[in-house]
Coordinates of C-alpha atoms in Angstrom, one line a residue:
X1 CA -18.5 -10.3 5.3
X2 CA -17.3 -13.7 5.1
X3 CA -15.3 -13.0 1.7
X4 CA -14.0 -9.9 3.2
X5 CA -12.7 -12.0 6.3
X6 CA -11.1 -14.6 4.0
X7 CA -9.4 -12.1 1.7
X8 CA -8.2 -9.7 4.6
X9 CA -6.9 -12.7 6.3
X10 CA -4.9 -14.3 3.3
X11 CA -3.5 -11.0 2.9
X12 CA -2.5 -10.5 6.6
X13 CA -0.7 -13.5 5.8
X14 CA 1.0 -13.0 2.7
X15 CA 2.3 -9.8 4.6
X16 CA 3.9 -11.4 7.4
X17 CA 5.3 -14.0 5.2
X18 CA 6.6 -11.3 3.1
X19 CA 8.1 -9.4 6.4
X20 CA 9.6 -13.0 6.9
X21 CA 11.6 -13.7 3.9
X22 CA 12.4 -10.7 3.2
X23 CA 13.9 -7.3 4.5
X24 CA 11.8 -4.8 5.8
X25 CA 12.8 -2.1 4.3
X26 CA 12.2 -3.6 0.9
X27 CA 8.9 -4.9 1.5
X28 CA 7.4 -1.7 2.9
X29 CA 7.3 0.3 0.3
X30 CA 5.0 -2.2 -1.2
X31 CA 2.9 -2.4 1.6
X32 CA 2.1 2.0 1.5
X33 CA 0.8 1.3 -2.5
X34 CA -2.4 0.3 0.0
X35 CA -3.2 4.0 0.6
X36 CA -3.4 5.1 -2.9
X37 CA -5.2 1.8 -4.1
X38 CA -7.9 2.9 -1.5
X39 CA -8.0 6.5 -3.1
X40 CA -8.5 4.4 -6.3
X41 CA -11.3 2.1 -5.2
X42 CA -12.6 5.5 -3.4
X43 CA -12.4 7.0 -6.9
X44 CA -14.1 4.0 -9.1
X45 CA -16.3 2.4 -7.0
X46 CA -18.0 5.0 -5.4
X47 CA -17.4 8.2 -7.8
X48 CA -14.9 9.7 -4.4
X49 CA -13.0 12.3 -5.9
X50 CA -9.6 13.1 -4.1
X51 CA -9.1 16.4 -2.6
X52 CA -6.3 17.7 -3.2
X53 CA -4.7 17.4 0.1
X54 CA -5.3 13.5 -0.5
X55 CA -3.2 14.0 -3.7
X56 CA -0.5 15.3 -2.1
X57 CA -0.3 12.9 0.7
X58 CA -0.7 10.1 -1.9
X59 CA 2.8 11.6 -3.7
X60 CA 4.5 12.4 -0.6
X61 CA 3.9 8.8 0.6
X62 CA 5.1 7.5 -3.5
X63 CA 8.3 9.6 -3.1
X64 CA 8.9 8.7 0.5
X65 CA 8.9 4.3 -1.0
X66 CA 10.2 5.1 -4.2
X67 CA 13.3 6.8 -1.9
X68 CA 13.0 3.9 0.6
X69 CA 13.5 1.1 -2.3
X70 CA 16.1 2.6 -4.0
X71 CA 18.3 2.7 -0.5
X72 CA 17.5 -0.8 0.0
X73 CA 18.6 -1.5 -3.3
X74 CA 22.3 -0.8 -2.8

């Protein structure tokens, strides 16, 4: 638990300082690759398969900050 609260903590921190120097709606996108590492770890760590529901979602949500970063982008 103590790891846990160290890494989540560095990470809270590395986001804000992310929302901070940069612009929003280029560090974002980054932040929803979260969701489908989760279905990952789900996947490896403890044998989770996706449904397919969770699929979709998981390529709506890659479209949605693929779409997001190529606007901020010009």
């Amino acid at each position: 638990l103590l790891i846990n609260g160290i890494l989540l903590g560095g990470a809270h921190f590395l986001i804000i300082e992310a929302l901070r120097l940069g612009e929003a709606s280029a560090v974002v996108p980054y932040k929803y690759t979260g969701l489908v590492w989760g279905v990952l770890l789900g996947l490896v760590v403890w044998g989770d398969v996706p449904s397919p529901w969770v699929i979709g979602g998981a390529i709506l949500i890659a479209i949605s900050g693929l779409s997001l970063l190529r606007d901020a982008q010009r």
